[in-house]
Amino acid sequence: MASLKEDPILGIDGITIKEEFGIGKPVIDKLRDDRLALETEGTVIKGESVIDKVREEGSGGQGERDMVPPTSNSIHRSGSRPQLDLSKAAIEGNFEERDPTILLPNQSDDISHLALDIGGSLIKLVYFSRHQDRPTNDKRKKTVKERLGISNGNRRSYPILGGRLHFVKFETSKINECLDFISSKQLHRGGMDSHSWHSDTSSNGNAVIKATGGGAYKYADLFKERLGVSLDKEDEMDCLVAGANFLLKAIRHEAFTHMEGQKEFVQIDQNDLFPYLLVNIGSGVSMIKVDGDGKFERVSGTNVGGGTYWGLGRLLNQCKSFDELLELSQKGDNRTIDMLVGDIYGGMDYNKIGLSASTIASSFGKTISEKKELTGYRPEDISLSLLRMISYNIGQISYLNALRFGLKRIFFGGFFIRGHAYTMDTISFAVHFWSKGEAQAMFLRHEGFLGALGAFMSYEKHGLDDLMVHQLVERFPMGAPYIGGKIHGPALGDLNEKISWMEKFVQKGTEITAPVPMASSGTTGLGGFEVPSSKGGTLRSDASALNVGVLHLVPTLEVFPQLADPKMYEPNTIDLADHSELEYWFTVLSDHLPDLVDKAVASEGGTDDSKRRGDAFARAFSAHLARLMEEPAAYGKLGLANLLELREECLREFQFVDAYRSIKHRENEASLAVLPDLLVELDSMTEETRLLTLIEGVLAANIFDWGSRACVELYHKGTIIEIYRMSRNKMQRPWRVDDFDAFKERMLGSGDKKPCPHKRALLFVDNSGADVILGMLPLARELLRHGTEVVLVANSLPALNDVTAMELPDIVAEAAKHCDILRRAAEAGGLLVDAMINTSDGSKENSSSVPLMVVENGCGSPCIDLRQVSSELAAAAKDADLIVLEGMGRALHTNFNARFKCDTLKLAMVKNQRLAEKLIKGNIYDCVCRYEPAS
């Protein structure tokens, strides 16, 4: 490893770039890019950057140097924001490498990665891992940023740490297993993903972890002894409220209601969140009136809570755990113990005051008149009666306090609830009953992690309090389907362990059995899960157990600025709340799975390793589908877009980067070969005929979709070009949805109305091959001909055979070899560098052509949720006055009903019979051309 030593000419902050290493402009550019990447990842280099300093010193200029106080070999870090210690930085390995790793050996652990809530029953962990994406030398991105005015920094005063938030819990009685888990992932030293930031030296002994809960005091010495860290204790109530505020403001489907077994997610307007009542049900119950961030007051409480239920359960039933007590309640019948209104009124309702015969008049009241010993009562009935008594009591007191302060919302959380359906139903019934239906009880998906999340936020420098809902994406990795089981076994350290685990799964009917992992069970963590407990009745304990995924923090995501009403926007067109709809699409995805696995394995050369990974992917995704079929809301509100995204994430989890890579390459080559003839044909037409032919071409080319079984069958009947021509020949108007004439009038004018070209058009492209090359590129060319700037919007990550933003510039470059319009526009948009295109006339006139640009959309799915798009796309959209959404995923499955501020054209060929019937009352291969003027 070469060290960057002190140099009298270039040395600053202990970092030197010496001529003897042969570091020239490429490495300087690399360091500059890394600096920008570090800023994006949530790090700030104090004062001026190495690059700025080198440039300044090399030119002999003073610049801002005189304004910055002299620095020592170590940068002093502020506690208000994360910064880097650049002293003794070194480049690892060969300097000739394109992206050499830069090690920062003296970077301390002040950028924390872990916070805990150590309760009497459970330890809750929230830990952070940085995104591991390496910066790339992407000229397209640089050009787009310059043209669209996208800044590299974040708009807030300090950046967010881009990465992932993980949620894990352990039983407090097994605290040593929790310590093993922290140690195995090195969470107390910055995490396993910090190898490029830290040296191999041991901790400096001053590491501090934020913690809350009584255990933060009780186990402080144990943490110091085992891990060498100190616990910085945070106030429990402060953390609880901070965690709840963050979740309610930042997670779109965090809150939900639960009545009679039915779960409905509630969208909370963060501008209308406060005030609310937070009811935390632990051993006892605290009721907190929350008026804002950091503004709250404990207004009431009761000593009858979870501890009461567990304590009485132990005395009456000799239960050894809270879960055992809940398990008993599932099989209970409280009517043998509770005195009901019907017992008093001879089986009749008391209608005058609105009491049904089944309403509990007195908990345990029936035992007064019966001459039974305690042993004469079933433990199951006692458990259920206890549960209802305490839950009703908490629900009633909570509502009365909300009424006292005029609060509209009541949120319930805490260890007592833990996703138990009957508990939530009972609390909900009480609130509904006493409020006469005017109030609803609401629950939180992450309710068990409020304190731990609040403790994590108390580091302040993470900037989580500034996060918006569009900057968080929740993902559910392989373990999610089994999170309801008891956790045991070691954390899965690498992909091979994960695959081995999946290979051991056994499917028996609808029950999925997860055996113990191969590794020893000396430690614990998210790794293996025991067989789930028995199901019981309709409202079983795990029927509504909500899985908690990993929160991806992506500071660069923004809301699409052209949405007419972002608050009312719903991307999903298909409502999977309809069970028959859900069952149909699950069947479609399951049937498509073998073909997808084949493509994924082939994309990796068909190696034995790829076959193992393909099999593991199939098992994992099938398990997700089985879990969601049983409980559709287990991962939050479910839409078809979410299902398709889950599939792509599952592929990436097993390291299938692009399952259709070879297919896309072959189809691109075939389509590029016939593009010149198509362009000649188009240029021979009148303007009006050409516009219709272009729209027909987009619709015909959209037939190529490997996500459609009907289309896969077509591939066996002819080549890509033959299918495209066949499709074009069948373009008979009127189409099922046909607004072409309105679009033509807007483009070409009519009568005395002269055409007014659009200023900038966003073209959301879909599939590789004919779809983009023979369909969308010619349409883009026509818009350019009219003087409209064109922005091609493509996926950030691969999904099926969709084209990506990384692939598109090369496709445009090849197409531009045959077209001066595309060439000049691509040059103006920065897609062609160093005049690498050989034009027909060799000239470069008209260099002032409107630009053709490519931006990424921020997602890796066939669908798109416009509430979360890349900053590139958001910047491009601000001046756009035409949007073209093309393809089933982007124009039909999602966004078919979306309304925009600017003109919108939605184009797609329907390749699913059920979708055709539901959406357009038509048939497979019907065409959609929907034009909607600006709202």
Tab-separated table of N, CA, C and O in Angstrom, residues 115-117 124 126 165 167 212 234-252 254-255 270 273-274 276 278-280 288 290 292-296 411-414 443-459 464-467 472 548 551:
chain	number	residue	atom	x	y	z
A	115	ALA	N	-28.157	1.742	17.880
A	115	ALA	CA	-28.837	2.246	19.072
A	115	ALA	C	-29.727	1.134	19.594
A	115	ALA	O	-30.182	0.266	18.833
A	116	LEU	N	-29.966	1.136	20.914
A	116	LEU	CA	-30.715	0.046	21.529
A	116	LEU	C	-31.804	0.572	22.451
A	116	LEU	O	-31.684	1.655	23.025
A	117	ASP	N	-32.850	-0.237	22.587
A	117	ASP	CA	-33.872	-0.037	23.610
A	117	ASP	C	-33.914	-1.339	24.398
A	117	ASP	O	-34.394	-2.363	23.899
A	124	LYS	N	-34.448	-4.199	21.701
A	124	LYS	CA	-34.691	-3.789	20.319
A	124	LYS	C	-33.461	-3.056	19.799
A	124	LYS	O	-32.962	-2.146	20.462
A	126	VAL	N	-31.738	-0.928	16.509
A	126	VAL	CA	-31.797	-0.266	15.213
A	126	VAL	C	-30.359	-0.028	14.808
A	126	VAL	O	-29.604	0.618	15.535
A	165	LEU	N	-31.423	1.169	7.294
A	165	LEU	CA	-31.756	0.997	8.704
A	165	LEU	C	-32.350	-0.394	8.896
A	165	LEU	O	-33.325	-0.751	8.239
A	167	PHE	N	-33.817	-3.463	11.626
A	167	PHE	CA	-34.541	-3.602	12.884
A	167	PHE	C	-34.461	-5.052	13.356
A	167	PHE	O	-34.860	-5.968	12.640
A	212	THR	N	-31.622	3.308	25.426
A	212	THR	CA	-32.713	3.747	26.278
A	212	THR	C	-33.348	2.522	26.931
A	212	THR	O	-32.977	1.388	26.622
A	234	GLU	N	-30.354	7.587	27.083
A	234	GLU	CA	-31.304	8.591	26.635
A	234	GLU	C	-32.639	8.396	27.342
A	234	GLU	O	-33.035	7.275	27.649
A	235	ASP	N	-33.336	9.505	27.581
A	235	ASP	CA	-34.630	9.442	28.264
A	235	ASP	C	-35.618	8.595	27.468
A	235	ASP	O	-35.776	8.773	26.256
A	236	GLU	N	-36.280	7.696	28.152
A	236	GLU	CA	-37.155	6.733	27.486
A	236	GLU	C	-38.335	7.413	26.796
A	236	GLU	O	-38.700	7.074	25.674
A	237	MET	N	-38.935	8.403	27.482
A	237	MET	CA	-40.097	9.069	26.906
A	237	MET	C	-39.699	9.918	25.697
A	237	MET	O	-40.404	9.968	24.691
A	238	ASP	N	-38.546	10.593	25.794
A	238	ASP	CA	-38.056	11.382	24.659
A	238	ASP	C	-37.888	10.500	23.426
A	238	ASP	O	-38.271	10.870	22.312
A	239	CYS	N	-37.280	9.336	23.636
A	239	CYS	CA	-37.014	8.424	22.522
A	239	CYS	C	-38.307	7.877	21.932
A	239	CYS	O	-38.453	7.769	20.709
A	240	LEU	N	-39.234	7.547	22.799
A	240	LEU	CA	-40.509	6.991	22.359
A	240	LEU	C	-41.226	7.958	21.417
A	240	LEU	O	-41.674	7.586	20.321
A	241	VAL	N	-41.316	9.199	21.810
A	241	VAL	CA	-42.021	10.207	21.012
A	241	VAL	C	-41.249	10.509	19.731
A	241	VAL	O	-41.836	10.626	18.647
A	242	ALA	N	-39.918	10.633	19.833
A	242	ALA	CA	-39.110	10.922	18.647
A	242	ALA	C	-39.246	9.814	17.612
A	242	ALA	O	-39.366	10.078	16.408
A	243	GLY	N	-39.241	8.565	18.084
A	243	GLY	CA	-39.397	7.432	17.173
A	243	GLY	C	-40.757	7.431	16.498
A	243	GLY	O	-40.870	7.202	15.294
A	244	ALA	N	-41.817	7.714	17.273
A	244	ALA	CA	-43.168	7.734	16.712
A	244	ALA	C	-43.322	8.867	15.700
A	244	ALA	O	-43.901	8.681	14.616
A	245	ASN	N	-42.813	10.045	16.036
A	245	ASN	CA	-42.908	11.182	15.110
A	245	ASN	C	-42.219	10.886	13.785
A	245	ASN	O	-42.736	11.194	12.706
A	246	PHE	N	-41.030	10.306	13.885
A	246	PHE	CA	-40.288	9.986	12.665
A	246	PHE	C	-41.069	9.010	11.791
A	246	PHE	O	-41.233	9.222	10.583
A	247	LEU	N	-41.563	7.937	12.376
A	247	LEU	CA	-42.268	6.915	11.603
A	247	LEU	C	-43.533	7.468	10.957
A	247	LEU	O	-43.826	7.193	9.790
A	248	LEU	N	-44.279	8.269	11.711
A	248	LEU	CA	-45.536	8.791	11.191
A	248	LEU	C	-45.319	9.816	10.090
A	248	LEU	O	-46.164	9.978	9.203
A	249	LYS	N	-44.181	10.488	10.109
A	249	LYS	CA	-43.892	11.485	9.070
A	249	LYS	C	-43.170	10.877	7.876
A	249	LYS	O	-43.331	11.345	6.750
A	250	ALA	N	-42.376	9.833	8.111
A	250	ALA	CA	-41.464	9.375	7.058
A	250	ALA	C	-41.868	8.071	6.387
A	250	ALA	O	-41.401	7.789	5.290
A	251	ILE	N	-42.730	7.268	7.007
A	251	ILE	CA	-43.100	5.972	6.425
A	251	ILE	C	-44.535	6.059	5.910
A	251	ILE	O	-45.459	6.322	6.679
A	252	ARG	N	-44.704	5.825	4.621
A	252	ARG	CA	-46.003	6.056	3.991
A	252	ARG	C	-47.106	5.171	4.572
A	252	ARG	O	-48.200	5.625	4.840
A	254	GLU	N	-47.264	3.397	7.552
A	254	GLU	CA	-46.863	3.044	8.915
A	254	GLU	C	-48.080	2.777	9.801
A	254	GLU	O	-48.114	1.827	10.563
A	255	ALA	N	-49.091	3.630	9.723
A	255	ALA	CA	-50.254	3.521	10.607
A	255	ALA	C	-51.375	2.737	9.940
A	255	ALA	O	-51.576	2.828	8.732
A	270	GLN	N	-48.413	14.642	7.038
A	270	GLN	CA	-47.454	15.064	8.047
A	270	GLN	C	-47.631	16.528	8.440
A	270	GLN	O	-47.192	16.949	9.510
A	273	LEU	N	-50.321	16.266	11.368
A	273	LEU	CA	-50.095	15.144	12.279
A	273	LEU	C	-50.410	15.500	13.724
A	273	LEU	O	-51.047	14.729	14.451
A	274	PHE	N	-49.989	16.659	14.155
A	274	PHE	CA	-50.114	17.036	15.562
A	274	PHE	C	-51.394	17.831	15.803
A	274	PHE	O	-51.877	18.527	14.909
A	276	TYR	N	-51.558	14.547	18.737
A	276	TYR	CA	-52.125	13.209	18.801
A	276	TYR	C	-51.815	12.593	20.156
A	276	TYR	O	-50.984	13.105	20.917
A	278	LEU	N	-50.379	9.358	22.046
A	278	LEU	CA	-49.583	8.141	21.913
A	278	LEU	C	-49.771	7.303	23.167
A	278	LEU	O	-49.464	7.747	24.276
A	279	VAL	N	-50.289	6.104	22.975
A	279	VAL	CA	-50.538	5.200	24.102
A	279	VAL	C	-49.519	4.076	24.036
A	279	VAL	O	-49.573	3.235	23.136
A	280	ASN	N	-48.586	4.079	24.963
A	280	ASN	CA	-47.537	3.063	24.978
A	280	ASN	C	-47.869	2.028	26.046
A	280	ASN	O	-47.889	2.331	27.243
A	288	ILE	N	-49.478	9.805	26.235
A	288	ILE	CA	-48.660	10.985	25.986
A	288	ILE	C	-49.333	11.851	24.935
A	288	ILE	O	-49.631	11.392	23.825
A	290	VAL	N	-48.856	14.446	22.262
A	290	VAL	CA	-47.731	14.905	21.448
A	290	VAL	C	-48.176	16.102	20.618
A	290	VAL	O	-49.108	16.004	19.817
A	292	GLY	N	-45.786	18.139	18.899
A	292	GLY	CA	-44.816	18.451	17.859
A	292	GLY	C	-43.513	17.737	18.139
A	292	GLY	O	-43.411	16.934	19.074
A	293	ASP	N	-42.507	18.018	17.337
A	293	ASP	CA	-41.195	17.422	17.553
A	293	ASP	C	-40.611	17.950	18.853
A	293	ASP	O	-40.383	19.154	19.008
A	294	GLY	N	-40.384	17.039	19.797
A	294	GLY	CA	-39.827	17.432	21.088
A	294	GLY	C	-40.827	18.104	22.008
A	294	GLY	O	-40.458	18.548	23.099
A	295	LYS	N	-42.088	18.189	21.598
A	295	LYS	CA	-43.118	18.824	22.419
A	295	LYS	C	-44.156	17.777	22.822
A	295	LYS	O	-44.968	17.351	21.996
A	296	PHE	N	-44.113	17.364	24.056
A	296	PHE	CA	-45.060	16.344	24.506
A	296	PHE	C	-45.234	16.426	26.022
A	296	PHE	O	-44.427	17.025	26.739
A	411	PHE	N	-52.789	6.688	18.698
A	411	PHE	CA	-51.882	5.646	18.221
A	411	PHE	C	-51.469	4.765	19.392
A	411	PHE	O	-51.082	5.267	20.455
A	412	PHE	N	-51.550	3.458	19.180
A	412	PHE	CA	-51.197	2.505	20.224
A	412	PHE	C	-49.907	1.786	19.842
A	412	PHE	O	-49.708	1.404	18.679
A	413	GLY	N	-49.045	1.592	20.806
A	413	GLY	CA	-47.805	0.854	20.584
A	413	GLY	C	-47.354	0.209	21.877
A	413	GLY	O	-47.978	0.355	22.924
A	414	GLY	N	-46.259	-0.521	21.787
A	414	GLY	CA	-45.698	-1.144	22.980
A	414	GLY	C	-45.699	-2.654	22.934
A	414	GLY	O	-46.357	-3.288	22.098
A	443	PHE	N	-52.661	1.726	14.900
A	443	PHE	CA	-51.486	0.997	15.346
A	443	PHE	C	-50.327	1.260	14.391
A	443	PHE	O	-50.523	1.767	13.278
A	444	LEU	N	-49.129	0.922	14.830
A	444	LEU	CA	-47.919	1.234	14.069
A	444	LEU	C	-47.178	-0.041	13.707
A	444	LEU	O	-47.008	-0.932	14.552
A	445	ARG	N	-46.725	-0.133	12.471
A	445	ARG	CA	-46.013	-1.331	12.021
A	445	ARG	C	-44.711	-1.534	12.794
A	445	ARG	O	-44.326	-2.646	13.087
A	446	HIS	N	-44.014	-0.451	13.096
A	446	HIS	CA	-42.728	-0.544	13.805
A	446	HIS	C	-42.896	-0.275	15.296
A	446	HIS	O	-41.970	0.166	15.958
A	447	GLU	N	-44.101	-0.542	15.847
A	447	GLU	CA	-44.389	-0.106	17.210
A	447	GLU	C	-43.387	-0.619	18.246
A	447	GLU	O	-43.121	0.049	19.231
A	448	GLY	N	-42.789	-1.781	17.995
A	448	GLY	CA	-41.842	-2.307	18.963
A	448	GLY	C	-40.499	-1.606	18.951
A	448	GLY	O	-39.669	-1.821	19.838
A	449	PHE	N	-40.256	-0.742	17.941
A	449	PHE	CA	-38.943	-0.119	17.781
A	449	PHE	C	-38.962	1.391	18.001
A	449	PHE	O	-38.006	2.079	17.636
A	450	LEU	N	-40.027	1.920	18.582
A	450	LEU	CA	-40.113	3.368	18.760
A	450	LEU	C	-38.951	3.897	19.584
A	450	LEU	O	-38.292	4.881	19.225
A	451	GLY	N	-38.690	3.259	20.726
A	451	GLY	CA	-37.630	3.729	21.625
A	451	GLY	C	-36.256	3.608	21.007
A	451	GLY	O	-35.435	4.529	21.087
A	452	ALA	N	-35.991	2.465	20.373
A	452	ALA	CA	-34.676	2.254	19.760
A	452	ALA	C	-34.439	3.238	18.624
A	452	ALA	O	-33.337	3.775	18.469
A	453	LEU	N	-35.471	3.501	17.828
A	453	LEU	CA	-35.341	4.449	16.730
A	453	LEU	C	-35.127	5.863	17.257
A	453	LEU	O	-34.320	6.628	16.729
A	454	GLY	N	-35.843	6.208	18.328
A	454	GLY	CA	-35.643	7.522	18.940
A	454	GLY	C	-34.244	7.686	19.485
A	454	GLY	O	-33.639	8.763	19.372
A	455	ALA	N	-33.700	6.611	20.065
A	455	ALA	CA	-32.325	6.660	20.567
A	455	ALA	C	-31.347	6.842	19.417
A	455	ALA	O	-30.371	7.592	19.521
A	456	PHE	N	-31.604	6.159	18.304
A	456	PHE	CA	-30.740	6.299	17.132
A	456	PHE	C	-30.758	7.743	16.624
A	456	PHE	O	-29.731	8.317	16.257
A	457	MET	N	-31.937	8.346	16.618
A	457	MET	CA	-32.063	9.717	16.139
A	457	MET	C	-31.400	10.719	17.074
A	457	MET	O	-31.066	11.831	16.668
A	458	SER	N	-31.191	10.350	18.317
A	458	SER	CA	-30.604	11.285	19.267
A	458	SER	C	-29.153	11.599	18.953
A	458	SER	O	-28.568	12.504	19.535
A	459	TYR	N	-28.540	10.818	18.017
A	459	TYR	CA	-27.194	11.179	17.585
A	459	TYR	C	-27.203	12.512	16.844
A	459	TYR	O	-26.165	13.111	16.644
A	464	LEU	N	-31.998	12.343	10.460
A	464	LEU	CA	-33.229	11.613	10.164
A	464	LEU	C	-34.468	12.467	10.391
A	464	LEU	O	-35.504	12.240	9.774
A	465	ASP	N	-34.377	13.455	11.286
A	465	ASP	CA	-35.558	14.266	11.553
A	465	ASP	C	-35.955	15.108	10.349
A	465	ASP	O	-37.059	15.618	10.269
A	466	ASP	N	-35.044	15.248	9.374
A	466	ASP	CA	-35.344	16.019	8.168
A	466	ASP	C	-35.820	15.144	7.010
A	466	ASP	O	-36.163	15.657	5.952
A	467	LEU	N	-35.815	13.839	7.200
A	467	LEU	CA	-36.176	12.951	6.095
A	467	LEU	C	-37.648	13.085	5.736
A	467	LEU	O	-38.498	13.274	6.589
A	472	LEU	N	-37.333	7.367	1.686
A	472	LEU	CA	-37.219	6.060	2.324
A	472	LEU	C	-37.908	5.001	1.482
A	472	LEU	O	-39.041	5.185	1.042
A	548	VAL	N	-41.353	-6.337	9.412
A	548	VAL	CA	-40.643	-5.062	9.327
A	548	VAL	C	-39.431	-5.268	8.438
A	548	VAL	O	-38.598	-6.136	8.700
A	551	LEU	N	-35.135	-0.338	5.970
A	551	LEU	CA	-35.416	0.975	5.410
A	551	LEU	C	-34.191	1.488	4.668
A	551	LEU	O	-33.152	1.726	5.285
